[in-house]
Coordinates of C-alpha atoms in Angstrom, one line a residue:
M1 CA 55.0 1.5 -26.0
S2 CA 51.2 1.2 -26.1
P3 CA 49.2 2.6 -29.0
P4 CA 47.7 6.1 -28.5
C5 CA 44.2 6.4 -27.0
A6 CA 41.2 7.3 -29.0
P7 CA 40.3 11.0 -28.8
W8 CA 37.9 11.8 -26.0
S9 CA 34.4 13.0 -26.9
A10 CA 32.1 15.1 -24.8
R11 CA 29.0 13.5 -26.5
P12 CA 28.0 10.1 -25.2
S13 CA 27.3 7.5 -27.9
A14 CA 23.7 6.8 -28.5
P15 CA 22.4 3.6 -26.9
P16 CA 21.6 0.9 -29.4
S17 CA 17.9 0.9 -30.3
L18 CA 15.9 -2.2 -29.9
P19 CA 14.4 -3.7 -33.0
A20 CA 10.7 -3.1 -33.5
G21 CA 8.9 -6.3 -32.6
P22 CA 5.4 -7.4 -32.1
P23 CA 3.3 -5.6 -29.4
A24 CA 3.7 -6.9 -25.9
D25 CA 1.5 -9.6 -24.7
P26 CA -1.4 -8.1 -22.7
A27 CA -1.0 -10.7 -19.9
L28 CA 2.7 -9.8 -19.6
T29 CA 1.8 -6.1 -19.5
D30 CA -0.7 -6.7 -16.7
L31 CA 1.9 -8.8 -14.8
R32 CA 4.5 -6.0 -15.1
R33 CA 1.9 -3.5 -13.8
V34 CA 1.2 -5.7 -10.8
V35 CA 4.9 -6.0 -10.0
D36 CA 5.3 -2.2 -10.4
D37 CA 2.3 -1.7 -8.0
L38 CA 3.8 -4.1 -5.5
A39 CA 7.1 -2.3 -5.7
A40 CA 5.5 1.1 -5.1
I41 CA 3.6 -0.2 -2.0
T42 CA 6.8 -1.8 -0.7
H43 CA 8.6 1.5 -1.1
Q44 CA 5.9 3.2 1.0
L45 CA 6.3 0.4 3.6
G46 CA 10.0 1.0 3.5
E47 CA 9.6 4.7 4.2
L48 CA 7.5 3.8 7.3
M49 CA 10.3 1.4 8.4
L50 CA 12.8 4.3 7.9
E51 CA 10.7 6.5 10.2
I52 CA 11.0 3.8 12.9
A53 CA 14.6 2.7 12.2
P54 CA 16.5 5.5 10.4
A55 CA 19.0 4.7 7.7
Y56 CA 22.0 5.4 10.0
L57 CA 21.2 2.3 12.1
P58 CA 22.8 -0.9 11.0
D59 CA 20.5 -3.8 10.0
T60 CA 21.1 -5.7 13.2
D61 CA 20.0 -2.7 15.3
A62 CA 17.1 -1.9 12.9
A63 CA 15.9 -5.5 13.2
D64 CA 15.7 -5.1 17.0
V65 CA 13.6 -2.0 16.6
L66 CA 11.4 -3.2 13.7
A67 CA 10.6 -6.7 15.0
P68 CA 7.6 -5.6 17.2
L69 CA 6.2 -3.4 14.4
C70 CA 6.5 -6.1 11.8
E71 CA 4.8 -8.5 14.2
Q72 CA 1.9 -6.0 14.7
I73 CA 1.3 -5.4 11.0
G74 CA 1.7 -9.1 10.1
E75 CA 4.8 -8.7 8.0
T76 CA 7.9 -10.8 8.3
L77 CA 11.0 -9.1 9.7
E78 CA 12.9 -10.1 6.5
N79 CA 10.4 -8.3 4.3
G80 CA 10.4 -5.3 6.6
L81 CA 14.2 -5.0 6.3
A82 CA 14.1 -5.6 2.6
A83 CA 11.5 -2.8 2.2
R84 CA 13.7 -0.5 4.3
S85 CA 16.7 -1.2 2.1
Y86 CA 14.6 -0.6 -1.0
A87 CA 13.4 2.7 0.4
M88 CA 17.0 3.7 0.9
S89 CA 18.4 2.6 -2.4
A90 CA 15.4 2.5 -4.8
D91 CA 17.0 -0.7 -6.2
R92 CA 14.5 -3.5 -6.7
R93 CA 17.3 -6.0 -6.2
A94 CA 16.8 -5.3 -2.5
L95 CA 13.4 -7.1 -2.8
H96 CA 14.7 -10.1 -4.6
G97 CA 13.8 -13.3 -2.8
T98 CA 11.6 -11.5 -0.3
V99 CA 8.8 -9.4 -1.6
L100 CA 9.4 -9.9 -5.4

């Protein structure tokens, strides 16, 4: 027989706090700001891609529709599809290896 379970609590435990450290390097802060700006612009591009190729289309069908647009705006199809995925999910991992 297994041991009894711990009582359930409605209150979540507090996340561990990070130890106070030295202030962030200004160059690192600037770099993070640039990455955040790039992600925001890519999200806007992804919303445009979703207007052309809605979310219900599979990537293969979306690629057929988006290829001419990506060519006209000077963006690679891979980046266009990554931006579309990012706009659908808001997960920056969709941009890994393409835009970011």
